[in-house]
mmCIF file of C-alpha atoms in Angstrom:
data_model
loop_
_atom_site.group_PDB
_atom_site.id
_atom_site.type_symbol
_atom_site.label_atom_id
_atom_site.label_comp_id
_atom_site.label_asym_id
_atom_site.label_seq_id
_atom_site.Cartn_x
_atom_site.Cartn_y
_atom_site.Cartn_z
ATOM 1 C CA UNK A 143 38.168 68.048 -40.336
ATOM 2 C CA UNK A 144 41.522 68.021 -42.505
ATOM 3 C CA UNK A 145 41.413 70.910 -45.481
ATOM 4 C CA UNK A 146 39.956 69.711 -48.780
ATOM 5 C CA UNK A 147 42.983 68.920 -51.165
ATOM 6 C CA UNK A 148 41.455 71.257 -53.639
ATOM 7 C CA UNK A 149 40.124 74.742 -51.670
ATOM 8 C CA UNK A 150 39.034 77.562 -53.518
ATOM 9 C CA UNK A 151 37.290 79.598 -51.423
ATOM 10 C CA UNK A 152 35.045 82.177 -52.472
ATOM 11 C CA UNK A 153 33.771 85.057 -50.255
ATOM 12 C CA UNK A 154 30.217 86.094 -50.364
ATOM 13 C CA UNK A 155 30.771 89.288 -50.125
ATOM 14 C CA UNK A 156 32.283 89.121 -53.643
ATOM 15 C CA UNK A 157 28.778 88.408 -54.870
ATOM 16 C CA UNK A 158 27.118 91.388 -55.697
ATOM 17 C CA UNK A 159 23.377 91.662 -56.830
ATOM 18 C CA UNK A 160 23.697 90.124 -60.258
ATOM 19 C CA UNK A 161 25.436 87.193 -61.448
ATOM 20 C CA UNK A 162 28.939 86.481 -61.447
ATOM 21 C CA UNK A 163 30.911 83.550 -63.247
ATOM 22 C CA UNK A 164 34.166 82.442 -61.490
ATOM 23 C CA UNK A 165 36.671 79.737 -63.366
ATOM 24 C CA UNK A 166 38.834 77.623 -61.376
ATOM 25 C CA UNK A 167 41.302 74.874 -62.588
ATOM 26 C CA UNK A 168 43.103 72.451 -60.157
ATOM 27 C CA UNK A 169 47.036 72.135 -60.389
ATOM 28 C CA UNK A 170 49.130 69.219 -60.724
ATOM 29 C CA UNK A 171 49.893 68.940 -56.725
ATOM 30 C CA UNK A 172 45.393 68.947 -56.440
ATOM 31 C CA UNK A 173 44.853 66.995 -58.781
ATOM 32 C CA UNK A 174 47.377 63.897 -57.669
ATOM 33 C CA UNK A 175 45.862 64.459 -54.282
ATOM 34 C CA UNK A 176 42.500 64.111 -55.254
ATOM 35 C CA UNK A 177 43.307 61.006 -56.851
ATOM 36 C CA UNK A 178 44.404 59.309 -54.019
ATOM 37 C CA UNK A 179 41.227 60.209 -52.289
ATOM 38 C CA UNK A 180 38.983 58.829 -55.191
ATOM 39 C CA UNK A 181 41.151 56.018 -55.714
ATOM 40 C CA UNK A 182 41.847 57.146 -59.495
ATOM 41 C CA UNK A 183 44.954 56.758 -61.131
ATOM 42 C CA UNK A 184 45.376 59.838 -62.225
ATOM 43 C CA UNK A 185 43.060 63.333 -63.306
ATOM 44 C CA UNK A 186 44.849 64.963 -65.832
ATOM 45 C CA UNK A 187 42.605 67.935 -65.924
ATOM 46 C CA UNK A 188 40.174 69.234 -63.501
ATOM 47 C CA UNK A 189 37.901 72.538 -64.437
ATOM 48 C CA UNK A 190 34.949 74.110 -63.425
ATOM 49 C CA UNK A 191 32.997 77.429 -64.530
ATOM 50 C CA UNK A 192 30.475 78.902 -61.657
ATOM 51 C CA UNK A 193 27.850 81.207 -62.431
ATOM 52 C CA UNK A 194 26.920 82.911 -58.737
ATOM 53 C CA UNK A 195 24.136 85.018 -58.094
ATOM 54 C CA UNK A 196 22.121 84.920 -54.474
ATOM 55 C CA UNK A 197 18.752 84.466 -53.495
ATOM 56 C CA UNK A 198 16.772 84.376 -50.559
ATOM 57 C CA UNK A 199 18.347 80.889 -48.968
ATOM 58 C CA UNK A 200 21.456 81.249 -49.685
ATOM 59 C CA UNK A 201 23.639 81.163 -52.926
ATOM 60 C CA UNK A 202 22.708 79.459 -56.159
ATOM 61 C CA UNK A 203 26.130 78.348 -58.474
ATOM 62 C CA UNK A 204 25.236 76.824 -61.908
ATOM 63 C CA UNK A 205 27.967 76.316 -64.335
ATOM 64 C CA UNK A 206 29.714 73.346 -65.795
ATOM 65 C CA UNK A 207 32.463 71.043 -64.514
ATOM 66 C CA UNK A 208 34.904 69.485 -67.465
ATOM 67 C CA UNK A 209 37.626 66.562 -65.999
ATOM 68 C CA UNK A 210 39.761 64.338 -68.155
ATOM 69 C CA UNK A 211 41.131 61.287 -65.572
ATOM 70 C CA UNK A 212 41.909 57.499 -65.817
ATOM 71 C CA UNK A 213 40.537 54.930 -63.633
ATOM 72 C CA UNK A 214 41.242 51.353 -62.946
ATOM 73 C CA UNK A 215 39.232 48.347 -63.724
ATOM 74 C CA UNK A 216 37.735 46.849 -60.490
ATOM 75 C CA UNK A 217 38.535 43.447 -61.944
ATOM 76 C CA UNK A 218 42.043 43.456 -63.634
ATOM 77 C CA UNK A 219 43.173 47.089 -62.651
ATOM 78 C CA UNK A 220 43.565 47.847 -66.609
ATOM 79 C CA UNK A 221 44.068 51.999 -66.813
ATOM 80 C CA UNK A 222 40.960 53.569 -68.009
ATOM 81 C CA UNK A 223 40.680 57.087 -69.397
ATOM 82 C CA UNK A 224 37.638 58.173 -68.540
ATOM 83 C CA UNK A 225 35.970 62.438 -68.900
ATOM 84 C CA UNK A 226 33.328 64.215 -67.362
ATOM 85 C CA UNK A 227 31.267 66.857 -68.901
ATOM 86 C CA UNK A 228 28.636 67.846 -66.331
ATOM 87 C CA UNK A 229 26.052 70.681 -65.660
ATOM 88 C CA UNK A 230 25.612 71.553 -62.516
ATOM 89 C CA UNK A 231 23.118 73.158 -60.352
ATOM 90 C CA UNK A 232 24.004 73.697 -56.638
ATOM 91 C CA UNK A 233 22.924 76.049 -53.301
ATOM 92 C CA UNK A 234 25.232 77.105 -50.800
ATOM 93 C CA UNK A 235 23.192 76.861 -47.581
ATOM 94 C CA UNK A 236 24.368 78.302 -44.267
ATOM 95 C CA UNK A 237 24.214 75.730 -41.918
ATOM 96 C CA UNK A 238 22.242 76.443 -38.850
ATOM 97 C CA UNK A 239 24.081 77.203 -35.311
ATOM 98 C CA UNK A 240 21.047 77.806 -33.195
ATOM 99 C CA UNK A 241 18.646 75.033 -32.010
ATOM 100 C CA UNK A 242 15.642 76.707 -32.766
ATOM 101 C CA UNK A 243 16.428 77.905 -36.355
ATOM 102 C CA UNK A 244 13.479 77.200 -39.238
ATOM 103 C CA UNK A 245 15.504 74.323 -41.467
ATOM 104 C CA UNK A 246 15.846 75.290 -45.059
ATOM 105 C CA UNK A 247 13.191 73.207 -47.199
ATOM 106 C CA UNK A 248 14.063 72.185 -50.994
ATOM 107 C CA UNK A 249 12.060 70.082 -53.046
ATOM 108 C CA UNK A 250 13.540 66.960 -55.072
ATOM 109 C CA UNK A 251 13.949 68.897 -58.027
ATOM 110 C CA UNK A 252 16.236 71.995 -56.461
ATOM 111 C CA UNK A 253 19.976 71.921 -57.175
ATOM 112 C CA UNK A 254 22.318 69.685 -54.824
ATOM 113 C CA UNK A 255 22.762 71.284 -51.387
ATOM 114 C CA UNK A 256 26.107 72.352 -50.077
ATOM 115 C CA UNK A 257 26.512 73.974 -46.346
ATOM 116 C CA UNK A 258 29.302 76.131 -45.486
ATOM 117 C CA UNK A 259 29.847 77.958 -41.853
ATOM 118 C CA UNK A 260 31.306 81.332 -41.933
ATOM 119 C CA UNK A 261 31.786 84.465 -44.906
ATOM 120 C CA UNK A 262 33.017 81.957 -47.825
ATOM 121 C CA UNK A 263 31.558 78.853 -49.796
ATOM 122 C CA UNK A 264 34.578 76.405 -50.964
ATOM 123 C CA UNK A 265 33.497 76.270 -55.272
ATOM 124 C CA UNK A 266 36.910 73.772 -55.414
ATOM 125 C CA UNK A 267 35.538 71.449 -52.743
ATOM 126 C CA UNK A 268 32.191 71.215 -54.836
ATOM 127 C CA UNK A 269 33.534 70.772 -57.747
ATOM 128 C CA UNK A 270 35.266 67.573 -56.671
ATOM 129 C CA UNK A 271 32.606 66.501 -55.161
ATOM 130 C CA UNK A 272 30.718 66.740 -58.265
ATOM 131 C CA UNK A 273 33.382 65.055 -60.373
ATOM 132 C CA UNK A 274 33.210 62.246 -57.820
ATOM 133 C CA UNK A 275 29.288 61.537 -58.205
ATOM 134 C CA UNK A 276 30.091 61.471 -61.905
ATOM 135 C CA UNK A 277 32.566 58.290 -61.417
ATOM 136 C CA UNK A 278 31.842 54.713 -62.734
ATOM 137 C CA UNK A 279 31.811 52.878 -59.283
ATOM 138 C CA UNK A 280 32.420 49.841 -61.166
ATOM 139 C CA UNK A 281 34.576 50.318 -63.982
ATOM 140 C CA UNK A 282 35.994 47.506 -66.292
ATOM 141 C CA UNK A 283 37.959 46.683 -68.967
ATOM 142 C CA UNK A 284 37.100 44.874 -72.036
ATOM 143 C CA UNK A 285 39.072 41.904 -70.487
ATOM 144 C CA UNK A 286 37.170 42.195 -67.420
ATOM 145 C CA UNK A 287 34.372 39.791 -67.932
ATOM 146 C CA UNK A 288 37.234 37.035 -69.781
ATOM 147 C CA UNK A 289 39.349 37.388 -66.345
ATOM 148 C CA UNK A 290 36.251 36.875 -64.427
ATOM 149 C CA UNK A 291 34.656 33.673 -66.588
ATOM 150 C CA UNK A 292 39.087 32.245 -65.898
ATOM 151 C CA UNK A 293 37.938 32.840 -62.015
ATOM 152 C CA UNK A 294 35.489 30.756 -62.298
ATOM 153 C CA UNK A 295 32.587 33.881 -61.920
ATOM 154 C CA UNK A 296 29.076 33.606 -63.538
ATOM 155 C CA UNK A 297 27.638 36.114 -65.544
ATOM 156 C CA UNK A 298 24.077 36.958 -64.117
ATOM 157 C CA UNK A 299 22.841 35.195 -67.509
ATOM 158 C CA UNK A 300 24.883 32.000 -66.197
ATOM 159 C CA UNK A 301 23.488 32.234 -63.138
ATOM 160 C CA UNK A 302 20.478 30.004 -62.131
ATOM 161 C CA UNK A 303 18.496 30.376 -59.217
ATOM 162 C CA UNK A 304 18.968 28.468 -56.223
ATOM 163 C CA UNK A 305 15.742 26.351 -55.459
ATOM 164 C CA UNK A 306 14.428 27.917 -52.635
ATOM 165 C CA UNK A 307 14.472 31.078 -54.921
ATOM 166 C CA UNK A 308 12.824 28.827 -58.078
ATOM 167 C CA UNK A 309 10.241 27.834 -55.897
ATOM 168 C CA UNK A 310 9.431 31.131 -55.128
ATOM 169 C CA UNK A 311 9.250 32.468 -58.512
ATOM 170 C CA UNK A 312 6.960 29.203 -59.573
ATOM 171 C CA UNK A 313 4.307 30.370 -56.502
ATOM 172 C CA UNK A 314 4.527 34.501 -57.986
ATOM 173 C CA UNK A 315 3.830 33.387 -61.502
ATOM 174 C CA UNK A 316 0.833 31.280 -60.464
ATOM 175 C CA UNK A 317 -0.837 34.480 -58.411
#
């Protein structure tokens, strides 16, 4: 595996009892990188705040991610600025070595699981991570659906069923 193109590793032995907040910001150099992995055209600012404390499983970092970046349209490649504000809630599992080791059960409401090997949890690799689930998959322009109607796409509103599907809707409506 090839190092994350923004590390910021954090030792756990800098967590003491209580909770500690770490800040971490990703340069210029990160954030261009990072950008070619999410196929972004550009993150102009990249910032996270992590509240650590640990607990019985493992660690538990809450805190809040801020990122100012502009994507491209999927249909015209217009730039679009785009921000994330996000909340966070995530635990730092060790991941188990040994075949017979208990597995760490979380119910759907826990935070977002992370698993690290070793004395350090990555908060930078997390944090783009998070930024990344934040993304429009499928961002577009205001021209976007004009471009598309020129290509000759339908809108789904356009868009009438074939007949095999028709007839299928006719025999649900009648049960």
């Amino acid at each position: 595996m090839t190092d994350p193109e923004f590390s910021r590793p954090h030792r756990l032995d800098q967590i003491g009892a209580g909770e500690s907040e770490v800040q971490i910001t990703a340069d210029e150099a990160e954030r261009a990188a990072l950008s070619r992995r999410f196929g972004l055209k550009s993150i102009d600012t990249l910032n996270a705040v992590y509240h650590l404390r640990r607990d019985a499983q493992g660690v538990v970092a809450r805190g809040h991610l801020s990122a100012r970046l502009t994507q491209l349209c999927v249909v015209t490649d217009d730039p679009l600025p785009a921000k994330v504000e996000q909340d966070f809630a995530i635990r730092f599992v060790p991941e188990t070595t040994s075949p017979g080791e208990d597995e760490v059960e979380l119910s759907e409401d826990e935070c977002d699981t992370v698993f690290y090997t070793g004395g350090t949890i990555d908060l930078g690799e997390a944090a783009a991570e998070t930024m990344a689930l934040e993304l429009d998959p499928y961002p577009r322009s205001p021209r976007a659906a004009e471009v598309l109607r020129a290509a000759g796409v339908k809108s789904e509103e356009e868009a009438e069923p074939t007949k095999a599907l028709a007839g299928l809707k006719d025999l649900l409506t009648k049960k």
